[in-house]
Tab-separated table of N, CA and C and ligand atoms in Angstrom:
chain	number	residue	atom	x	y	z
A	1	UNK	N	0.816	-1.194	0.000
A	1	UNK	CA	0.000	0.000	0.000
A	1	UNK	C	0.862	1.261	0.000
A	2	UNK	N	1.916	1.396	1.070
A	2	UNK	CA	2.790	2.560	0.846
A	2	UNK	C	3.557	2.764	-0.300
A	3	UNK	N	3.295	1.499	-0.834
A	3	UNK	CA	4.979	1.488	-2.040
A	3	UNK	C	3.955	1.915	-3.381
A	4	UNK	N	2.270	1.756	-2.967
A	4	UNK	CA	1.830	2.227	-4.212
A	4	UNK	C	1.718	3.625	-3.801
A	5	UNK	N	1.653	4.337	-3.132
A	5	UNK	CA	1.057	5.654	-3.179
A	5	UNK	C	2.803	6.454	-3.438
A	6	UNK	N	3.780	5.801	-2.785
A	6	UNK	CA	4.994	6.246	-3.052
A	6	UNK	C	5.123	6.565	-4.782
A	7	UNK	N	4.701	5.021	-5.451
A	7	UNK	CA	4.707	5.375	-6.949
A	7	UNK	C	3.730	6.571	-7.163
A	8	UNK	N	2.323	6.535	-6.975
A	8	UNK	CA	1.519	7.531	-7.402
A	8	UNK	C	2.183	9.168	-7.412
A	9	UNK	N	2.939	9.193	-6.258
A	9	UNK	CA	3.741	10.775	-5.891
A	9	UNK	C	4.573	10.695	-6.948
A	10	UNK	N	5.777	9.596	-6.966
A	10	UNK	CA	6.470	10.210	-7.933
A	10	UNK	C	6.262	9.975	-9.168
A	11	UNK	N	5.176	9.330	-9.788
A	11	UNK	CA	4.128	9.700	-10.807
A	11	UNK	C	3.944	11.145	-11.398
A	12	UNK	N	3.355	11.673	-10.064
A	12	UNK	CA	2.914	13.284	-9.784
A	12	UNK	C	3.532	14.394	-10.504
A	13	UNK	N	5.113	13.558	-9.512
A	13	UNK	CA	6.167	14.817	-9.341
A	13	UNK	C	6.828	14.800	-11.077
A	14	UNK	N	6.860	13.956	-11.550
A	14	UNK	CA	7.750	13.210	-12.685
A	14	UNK	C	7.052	13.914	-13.722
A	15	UNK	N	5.912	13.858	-13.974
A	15	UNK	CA	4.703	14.410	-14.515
A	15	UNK	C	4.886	16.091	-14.513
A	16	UNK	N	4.821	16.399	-13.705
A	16	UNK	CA	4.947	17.793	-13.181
A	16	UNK	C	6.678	18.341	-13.669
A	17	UNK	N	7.327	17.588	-13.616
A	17	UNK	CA	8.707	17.915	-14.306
A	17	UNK	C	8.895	18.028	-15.987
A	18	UNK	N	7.857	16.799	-16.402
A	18	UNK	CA	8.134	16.557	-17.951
A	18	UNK	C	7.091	17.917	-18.246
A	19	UNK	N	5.991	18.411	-17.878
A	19	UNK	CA	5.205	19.510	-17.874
A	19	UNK	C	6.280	21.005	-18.148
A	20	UNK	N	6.697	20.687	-17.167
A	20	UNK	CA	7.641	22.081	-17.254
A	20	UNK	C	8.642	22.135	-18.187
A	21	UNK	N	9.232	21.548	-18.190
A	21	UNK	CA	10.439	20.957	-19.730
A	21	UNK	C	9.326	21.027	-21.139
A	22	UNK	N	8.685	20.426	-20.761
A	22	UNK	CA	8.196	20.962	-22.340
A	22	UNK	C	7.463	22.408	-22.345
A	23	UNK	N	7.117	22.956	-20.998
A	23	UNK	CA	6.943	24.276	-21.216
A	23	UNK	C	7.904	25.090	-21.870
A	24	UNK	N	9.357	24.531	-21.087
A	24	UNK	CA	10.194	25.578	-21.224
A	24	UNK	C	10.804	25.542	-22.642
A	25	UNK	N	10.774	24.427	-23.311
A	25	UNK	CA	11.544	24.016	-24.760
A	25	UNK	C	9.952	25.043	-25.797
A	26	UNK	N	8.702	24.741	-25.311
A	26	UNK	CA	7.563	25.336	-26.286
A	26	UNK	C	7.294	26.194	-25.894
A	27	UNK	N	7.688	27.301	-24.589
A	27	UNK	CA	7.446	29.379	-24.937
A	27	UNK	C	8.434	29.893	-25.485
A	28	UNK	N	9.776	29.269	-25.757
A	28	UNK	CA	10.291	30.494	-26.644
A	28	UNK	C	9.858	29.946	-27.873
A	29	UNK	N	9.493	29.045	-28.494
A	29	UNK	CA	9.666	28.666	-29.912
A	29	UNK	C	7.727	29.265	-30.190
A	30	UNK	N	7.033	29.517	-29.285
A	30	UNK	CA	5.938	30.432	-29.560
A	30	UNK	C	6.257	31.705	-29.505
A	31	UNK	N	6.878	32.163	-29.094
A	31	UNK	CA	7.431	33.434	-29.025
A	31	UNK	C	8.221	33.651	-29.996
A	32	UNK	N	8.664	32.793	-30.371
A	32	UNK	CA	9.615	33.189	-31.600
A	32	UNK	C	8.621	33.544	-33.085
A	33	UNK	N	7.810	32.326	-33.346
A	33	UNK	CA	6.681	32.625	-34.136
A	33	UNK	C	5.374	33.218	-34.228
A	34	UNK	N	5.224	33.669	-33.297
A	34	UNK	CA	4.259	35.016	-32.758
A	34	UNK	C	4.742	36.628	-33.119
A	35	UNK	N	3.909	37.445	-33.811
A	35	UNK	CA	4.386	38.968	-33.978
A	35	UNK	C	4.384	39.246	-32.702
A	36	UNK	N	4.777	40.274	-32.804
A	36	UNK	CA	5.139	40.862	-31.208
A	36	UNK	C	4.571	42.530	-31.952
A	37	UNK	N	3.872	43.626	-31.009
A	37	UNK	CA	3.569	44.773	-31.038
A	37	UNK	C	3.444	45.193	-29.939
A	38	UNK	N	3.423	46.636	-30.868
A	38	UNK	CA	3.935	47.756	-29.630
A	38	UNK	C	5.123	47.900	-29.110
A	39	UNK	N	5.536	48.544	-28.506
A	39	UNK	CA	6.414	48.411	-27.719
A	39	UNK	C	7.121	47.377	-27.294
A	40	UNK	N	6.110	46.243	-27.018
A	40	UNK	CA	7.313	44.803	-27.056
A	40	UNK	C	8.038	44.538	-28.362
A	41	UNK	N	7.540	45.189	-29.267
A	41	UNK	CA	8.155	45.200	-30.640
A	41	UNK	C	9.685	46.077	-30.642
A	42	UNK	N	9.588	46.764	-29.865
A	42	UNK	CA	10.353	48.411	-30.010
A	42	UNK	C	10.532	48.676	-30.721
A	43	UNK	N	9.146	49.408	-31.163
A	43	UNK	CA	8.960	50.410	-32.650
A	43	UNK	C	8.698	51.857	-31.388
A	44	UNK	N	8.564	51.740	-30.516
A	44	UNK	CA	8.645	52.943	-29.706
A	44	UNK	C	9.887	52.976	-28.693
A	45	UNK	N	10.826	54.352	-28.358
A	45	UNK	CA	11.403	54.204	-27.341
A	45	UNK	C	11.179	55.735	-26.522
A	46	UNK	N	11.197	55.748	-25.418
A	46	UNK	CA	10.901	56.478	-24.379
A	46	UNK	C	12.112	56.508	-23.277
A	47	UNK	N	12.602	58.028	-23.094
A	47	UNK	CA	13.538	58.187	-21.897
A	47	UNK	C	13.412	59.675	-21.552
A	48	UNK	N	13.392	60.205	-20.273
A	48	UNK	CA	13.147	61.133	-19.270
A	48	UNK	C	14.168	61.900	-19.922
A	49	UNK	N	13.312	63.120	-20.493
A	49	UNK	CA	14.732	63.731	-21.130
A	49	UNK	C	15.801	64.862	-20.530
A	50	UNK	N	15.497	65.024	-19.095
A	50	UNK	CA	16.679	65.411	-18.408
A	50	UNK	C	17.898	64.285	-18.363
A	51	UNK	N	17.680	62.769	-18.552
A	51	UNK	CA	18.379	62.407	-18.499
A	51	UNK	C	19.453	62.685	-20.277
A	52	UNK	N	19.383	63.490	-20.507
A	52	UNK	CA	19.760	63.546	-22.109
A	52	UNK	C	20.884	64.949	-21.888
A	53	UNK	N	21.737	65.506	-21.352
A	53	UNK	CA	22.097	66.494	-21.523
A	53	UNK	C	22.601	67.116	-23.107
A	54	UNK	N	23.249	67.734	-23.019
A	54	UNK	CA	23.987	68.728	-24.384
A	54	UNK	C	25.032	67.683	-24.451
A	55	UNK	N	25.213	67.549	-25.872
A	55	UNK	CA	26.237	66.884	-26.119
A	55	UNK	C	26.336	65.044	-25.536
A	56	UNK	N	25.346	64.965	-25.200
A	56	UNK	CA	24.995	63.289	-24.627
A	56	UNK	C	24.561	62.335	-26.245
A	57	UNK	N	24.806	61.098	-26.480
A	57	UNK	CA	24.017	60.264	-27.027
A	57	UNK	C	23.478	59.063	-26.200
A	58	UNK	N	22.319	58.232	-26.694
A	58	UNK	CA	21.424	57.461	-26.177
A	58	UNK	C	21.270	56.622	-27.419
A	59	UNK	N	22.465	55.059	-27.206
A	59	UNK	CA	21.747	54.001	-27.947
A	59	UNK	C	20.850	53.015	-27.860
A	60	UNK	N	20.338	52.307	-28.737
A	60	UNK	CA	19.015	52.018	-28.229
A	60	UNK	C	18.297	51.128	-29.154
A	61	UNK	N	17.397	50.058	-29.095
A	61	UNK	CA	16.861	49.159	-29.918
A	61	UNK	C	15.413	49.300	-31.222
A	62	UNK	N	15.823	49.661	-32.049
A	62	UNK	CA	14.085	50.151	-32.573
A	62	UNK	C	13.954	49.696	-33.522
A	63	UNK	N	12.717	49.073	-33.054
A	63	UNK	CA	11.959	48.169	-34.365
A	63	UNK	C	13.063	46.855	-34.669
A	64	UNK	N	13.863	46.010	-33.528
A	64	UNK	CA	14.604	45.023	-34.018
A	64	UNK	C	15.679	45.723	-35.042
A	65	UNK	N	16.326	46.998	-34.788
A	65	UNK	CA	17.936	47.165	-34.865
A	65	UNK	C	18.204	48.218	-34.461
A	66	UNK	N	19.410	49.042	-34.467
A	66	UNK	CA	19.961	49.966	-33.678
A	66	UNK	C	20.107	51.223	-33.832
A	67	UNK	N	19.341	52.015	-32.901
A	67	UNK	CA	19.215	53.442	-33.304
A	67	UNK	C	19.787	54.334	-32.211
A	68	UNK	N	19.932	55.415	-32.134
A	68	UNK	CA	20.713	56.665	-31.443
A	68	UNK	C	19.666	57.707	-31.422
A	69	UNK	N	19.792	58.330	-29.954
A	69	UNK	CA	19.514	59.610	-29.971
A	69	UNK	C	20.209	61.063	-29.475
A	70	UNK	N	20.526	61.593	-30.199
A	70	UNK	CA	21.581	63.003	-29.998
A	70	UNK	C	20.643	64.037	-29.133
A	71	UNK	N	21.505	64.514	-28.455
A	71	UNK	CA	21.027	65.964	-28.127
A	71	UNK	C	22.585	66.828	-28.508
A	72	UNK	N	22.144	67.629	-29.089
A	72	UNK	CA	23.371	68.702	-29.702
A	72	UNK	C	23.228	69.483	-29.017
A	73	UNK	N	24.687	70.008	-29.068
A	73	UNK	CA	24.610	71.424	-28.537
A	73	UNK	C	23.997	72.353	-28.998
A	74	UNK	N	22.852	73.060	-27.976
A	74	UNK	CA	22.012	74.062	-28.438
A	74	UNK	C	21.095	73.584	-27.688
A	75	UNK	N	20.715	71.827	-27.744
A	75	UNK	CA	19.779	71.310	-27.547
A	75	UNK	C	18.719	70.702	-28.522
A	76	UNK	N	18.592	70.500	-29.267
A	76	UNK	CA	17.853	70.122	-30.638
A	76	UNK	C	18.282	68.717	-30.720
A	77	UNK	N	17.044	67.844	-29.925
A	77	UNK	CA	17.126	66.555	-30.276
A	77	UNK	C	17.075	65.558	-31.612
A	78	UNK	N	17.819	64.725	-31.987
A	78	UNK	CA	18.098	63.936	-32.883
A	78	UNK	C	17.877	62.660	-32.918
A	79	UNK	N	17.237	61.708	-33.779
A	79	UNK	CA	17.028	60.237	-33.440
A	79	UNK	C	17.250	59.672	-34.957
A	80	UNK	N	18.327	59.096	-34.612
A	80	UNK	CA	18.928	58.264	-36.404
A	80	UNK	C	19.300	56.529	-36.326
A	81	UNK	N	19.355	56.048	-37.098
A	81	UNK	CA	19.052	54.487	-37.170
A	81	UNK	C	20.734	54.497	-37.314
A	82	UNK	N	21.197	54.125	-36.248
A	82	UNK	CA	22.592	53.567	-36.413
A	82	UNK	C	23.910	52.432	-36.903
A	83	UNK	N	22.967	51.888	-37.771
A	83	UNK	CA	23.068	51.384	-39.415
A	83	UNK	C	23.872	52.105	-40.098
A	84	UNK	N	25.013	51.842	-40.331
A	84	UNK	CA	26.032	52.517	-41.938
A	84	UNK	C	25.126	52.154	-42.725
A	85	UNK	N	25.127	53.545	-42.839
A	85	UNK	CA	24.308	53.016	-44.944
A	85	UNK	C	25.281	52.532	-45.827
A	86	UNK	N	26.792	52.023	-45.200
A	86	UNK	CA	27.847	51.220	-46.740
A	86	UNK	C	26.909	49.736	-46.410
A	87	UNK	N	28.034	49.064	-45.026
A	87	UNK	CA	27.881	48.057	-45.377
A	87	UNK	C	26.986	47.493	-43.763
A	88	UNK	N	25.762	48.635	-43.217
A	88	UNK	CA	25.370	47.452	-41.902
A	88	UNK	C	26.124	48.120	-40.918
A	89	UNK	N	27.299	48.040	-40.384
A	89	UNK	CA	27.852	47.816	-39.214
A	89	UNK	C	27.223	49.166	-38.583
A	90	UNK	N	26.923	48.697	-36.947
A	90	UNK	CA	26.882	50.332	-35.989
A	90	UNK	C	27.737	50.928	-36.113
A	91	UNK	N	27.353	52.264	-35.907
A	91	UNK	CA	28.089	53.098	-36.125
A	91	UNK	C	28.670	53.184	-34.977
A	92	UNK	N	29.666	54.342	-34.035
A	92	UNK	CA	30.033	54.417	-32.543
A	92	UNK	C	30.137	55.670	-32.421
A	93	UNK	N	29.887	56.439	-31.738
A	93	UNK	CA	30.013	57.847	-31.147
A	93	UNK	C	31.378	58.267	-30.333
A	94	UNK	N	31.580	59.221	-31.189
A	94	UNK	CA	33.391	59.893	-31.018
A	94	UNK	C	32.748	60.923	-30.361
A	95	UNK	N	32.695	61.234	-29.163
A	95	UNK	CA	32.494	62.437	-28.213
A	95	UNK	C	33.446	63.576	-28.434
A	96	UNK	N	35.326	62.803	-28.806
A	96	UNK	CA	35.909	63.594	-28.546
A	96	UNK	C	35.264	64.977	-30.195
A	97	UNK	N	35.244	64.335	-31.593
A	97	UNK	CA	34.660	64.687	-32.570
A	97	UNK	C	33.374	64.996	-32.379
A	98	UNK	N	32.610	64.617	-31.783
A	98	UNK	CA	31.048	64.799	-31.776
A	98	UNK	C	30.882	64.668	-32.773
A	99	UNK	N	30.640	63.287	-33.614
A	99	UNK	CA	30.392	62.882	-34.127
A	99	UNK	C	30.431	61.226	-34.788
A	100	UNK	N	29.875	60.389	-35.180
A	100	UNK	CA	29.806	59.090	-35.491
A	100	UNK	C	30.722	58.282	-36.267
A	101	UNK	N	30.978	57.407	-35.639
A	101	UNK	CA	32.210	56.953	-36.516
A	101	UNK	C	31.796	55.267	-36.846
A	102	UNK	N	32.171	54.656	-38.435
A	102	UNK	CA	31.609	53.161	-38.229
A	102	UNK	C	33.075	52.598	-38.217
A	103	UNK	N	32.816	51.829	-37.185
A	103	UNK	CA	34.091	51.010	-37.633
A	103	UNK	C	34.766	49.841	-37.717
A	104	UNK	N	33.762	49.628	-39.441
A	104	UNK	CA	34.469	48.564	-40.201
A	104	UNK	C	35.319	49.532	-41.382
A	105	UNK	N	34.435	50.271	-41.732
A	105	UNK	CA	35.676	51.301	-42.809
A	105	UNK	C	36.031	52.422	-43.102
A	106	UNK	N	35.567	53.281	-41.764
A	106	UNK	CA	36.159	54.336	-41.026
A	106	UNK	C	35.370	55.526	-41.466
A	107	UNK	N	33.902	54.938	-41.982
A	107	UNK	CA	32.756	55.886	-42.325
A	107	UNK	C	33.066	57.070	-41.099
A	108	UNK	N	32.282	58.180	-41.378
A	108	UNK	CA	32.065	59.022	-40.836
A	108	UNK	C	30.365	60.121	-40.603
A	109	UNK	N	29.617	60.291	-39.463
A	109	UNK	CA	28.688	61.128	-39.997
A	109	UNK	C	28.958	61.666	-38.814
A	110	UNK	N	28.085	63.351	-39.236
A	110	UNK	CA	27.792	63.874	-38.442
A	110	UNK	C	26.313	64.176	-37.399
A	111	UNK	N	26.331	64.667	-36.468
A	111	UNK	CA	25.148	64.361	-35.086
A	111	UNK	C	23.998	64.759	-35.999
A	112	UNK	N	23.647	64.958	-37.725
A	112	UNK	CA	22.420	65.063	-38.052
A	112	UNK	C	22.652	64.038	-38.677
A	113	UNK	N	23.554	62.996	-38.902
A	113	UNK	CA	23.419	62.146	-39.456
A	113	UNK	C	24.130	61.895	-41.063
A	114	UNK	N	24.661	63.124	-41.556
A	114	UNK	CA	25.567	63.749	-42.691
A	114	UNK	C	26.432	62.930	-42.853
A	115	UNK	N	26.880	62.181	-44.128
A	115	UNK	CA	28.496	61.785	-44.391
A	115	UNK	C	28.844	62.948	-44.124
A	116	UNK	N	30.353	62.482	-43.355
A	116	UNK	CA	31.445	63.407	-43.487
A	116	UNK	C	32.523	62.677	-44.323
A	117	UNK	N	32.797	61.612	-43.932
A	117	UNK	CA	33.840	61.207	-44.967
A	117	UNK	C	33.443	59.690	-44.840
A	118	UNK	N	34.194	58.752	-45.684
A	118	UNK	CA	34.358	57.815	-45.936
A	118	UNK	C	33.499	56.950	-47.176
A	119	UNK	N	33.662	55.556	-46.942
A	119	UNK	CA	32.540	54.587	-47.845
A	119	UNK	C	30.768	54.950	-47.642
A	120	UNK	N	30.423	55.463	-46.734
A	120	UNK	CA	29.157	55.728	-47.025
A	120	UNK	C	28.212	56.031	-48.084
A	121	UNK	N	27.527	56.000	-48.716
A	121	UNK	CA	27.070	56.174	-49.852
A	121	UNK	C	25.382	57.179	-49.407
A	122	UNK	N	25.369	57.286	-48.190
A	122	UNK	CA	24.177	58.291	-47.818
A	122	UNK	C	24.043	58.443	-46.286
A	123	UNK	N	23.141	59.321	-46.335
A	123	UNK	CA	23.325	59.938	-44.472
A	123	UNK	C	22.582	58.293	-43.669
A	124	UNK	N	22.844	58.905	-42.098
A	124	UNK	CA	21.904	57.859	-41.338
A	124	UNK	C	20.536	58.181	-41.243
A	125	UNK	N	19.708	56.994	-41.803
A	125	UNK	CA	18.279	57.338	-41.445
A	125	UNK	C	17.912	58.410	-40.595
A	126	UNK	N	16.929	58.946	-40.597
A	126	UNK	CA	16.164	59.750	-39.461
A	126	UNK	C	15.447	59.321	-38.801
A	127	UNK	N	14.953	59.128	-37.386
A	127	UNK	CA	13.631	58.909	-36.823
A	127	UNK	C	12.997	59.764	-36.451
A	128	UNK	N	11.691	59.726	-36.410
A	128	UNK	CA	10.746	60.320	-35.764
A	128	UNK	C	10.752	60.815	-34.282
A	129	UNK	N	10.664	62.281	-33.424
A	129	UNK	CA	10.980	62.080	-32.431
A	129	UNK	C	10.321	63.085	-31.735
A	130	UNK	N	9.444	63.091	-30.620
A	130	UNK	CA	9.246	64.068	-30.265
A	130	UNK	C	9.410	64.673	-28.636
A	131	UNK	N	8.573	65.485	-28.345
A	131	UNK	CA	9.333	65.751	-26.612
A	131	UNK	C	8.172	66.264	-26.347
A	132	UNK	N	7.680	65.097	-24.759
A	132	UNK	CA	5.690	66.114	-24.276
A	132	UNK	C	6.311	65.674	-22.757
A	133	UNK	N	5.764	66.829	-22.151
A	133	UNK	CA	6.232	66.455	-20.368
A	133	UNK	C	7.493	66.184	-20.031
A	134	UNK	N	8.398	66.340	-20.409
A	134	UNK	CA	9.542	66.082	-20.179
A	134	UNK	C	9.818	64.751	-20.659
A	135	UNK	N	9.476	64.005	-21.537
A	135	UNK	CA	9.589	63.071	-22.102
A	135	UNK	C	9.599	62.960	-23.283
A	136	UNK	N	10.961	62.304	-23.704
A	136	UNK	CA	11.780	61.958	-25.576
A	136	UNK	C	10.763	60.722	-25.666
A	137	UNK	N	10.676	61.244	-26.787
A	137	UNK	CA	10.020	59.689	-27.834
A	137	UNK	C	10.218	59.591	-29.025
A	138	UNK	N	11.011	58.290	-29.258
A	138	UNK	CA	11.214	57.921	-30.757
A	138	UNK	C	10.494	57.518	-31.383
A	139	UNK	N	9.605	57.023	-32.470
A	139	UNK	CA	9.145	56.424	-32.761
A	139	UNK	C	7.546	57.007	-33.455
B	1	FES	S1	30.012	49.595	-43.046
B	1	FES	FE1	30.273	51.593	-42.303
B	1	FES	S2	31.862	52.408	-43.492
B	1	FES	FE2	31.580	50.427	-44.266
């Protein structure tokens, strides 16, 4: 009698293990084939824009690849897809230049996004961006 209810538990428990294992192997692979929106998408990004001073950049994920947001001196916020338009690679932010540098082949833009020099063949995208309540939004 004990040795059956012993089986029945670890029946239970065994059960309850293979449950979870196949949970865990079948939510990402639903997640993977599921759209995702909104914001879990990050087609929107949002940051407190005191945290943004003069001369600051903010990189950042949008829409599944990599975008930047400038504040220039003056203050006149900027939001560009940080994508080389040669070949792909991010670009990286030269503070000491204030300005963008890619470097796989030593592209160059400037904080509106301008070739300055190199393989580039056109500026960095623009995003959409605006400022309500003290709050930046890309997107
Ligand atoms: S990929 Fe940026 S300069 Fe070539």
């Amino acid at each position: 009698m004990e040795d059956e209810a012993r089986r029945r538990f670890l029946g239970v428990c065994l059960g309850g293990l293979g449950a979870a294992a196949a949970g865990g192997v079948l939510w990402p692979v639903y997640r993977y084939l599921t759209p995702r929106s909104g914001d879990e998408a990050g087609r929107t990004f949002s940051m407190a824009e005191q945290d943004l001073p003069e001369g600051a950049v903010k990189f950042f994920d949008f829409a599944g690849s990599a975008a930047v947001l400038v504040r220039k001196k003056g203050g006149e916020l900027v939001a560009l897809s940080a994508v080389c338009s040669h070949l792909g690679c991010i670009v990286q932010w030269d503070k000491a230049r204030m300005s963008f540098v890619c470097p796989c082949h030593g592209g160059q833009f400037s904080t509106d996004g301008v070739v300055l020099a190199g393989p580039p063949p056109r500026a960095l995208a623009k995003l959409p961006v605006s400022v309500a309540k003290g709050v930046i939004t890309v997107g």
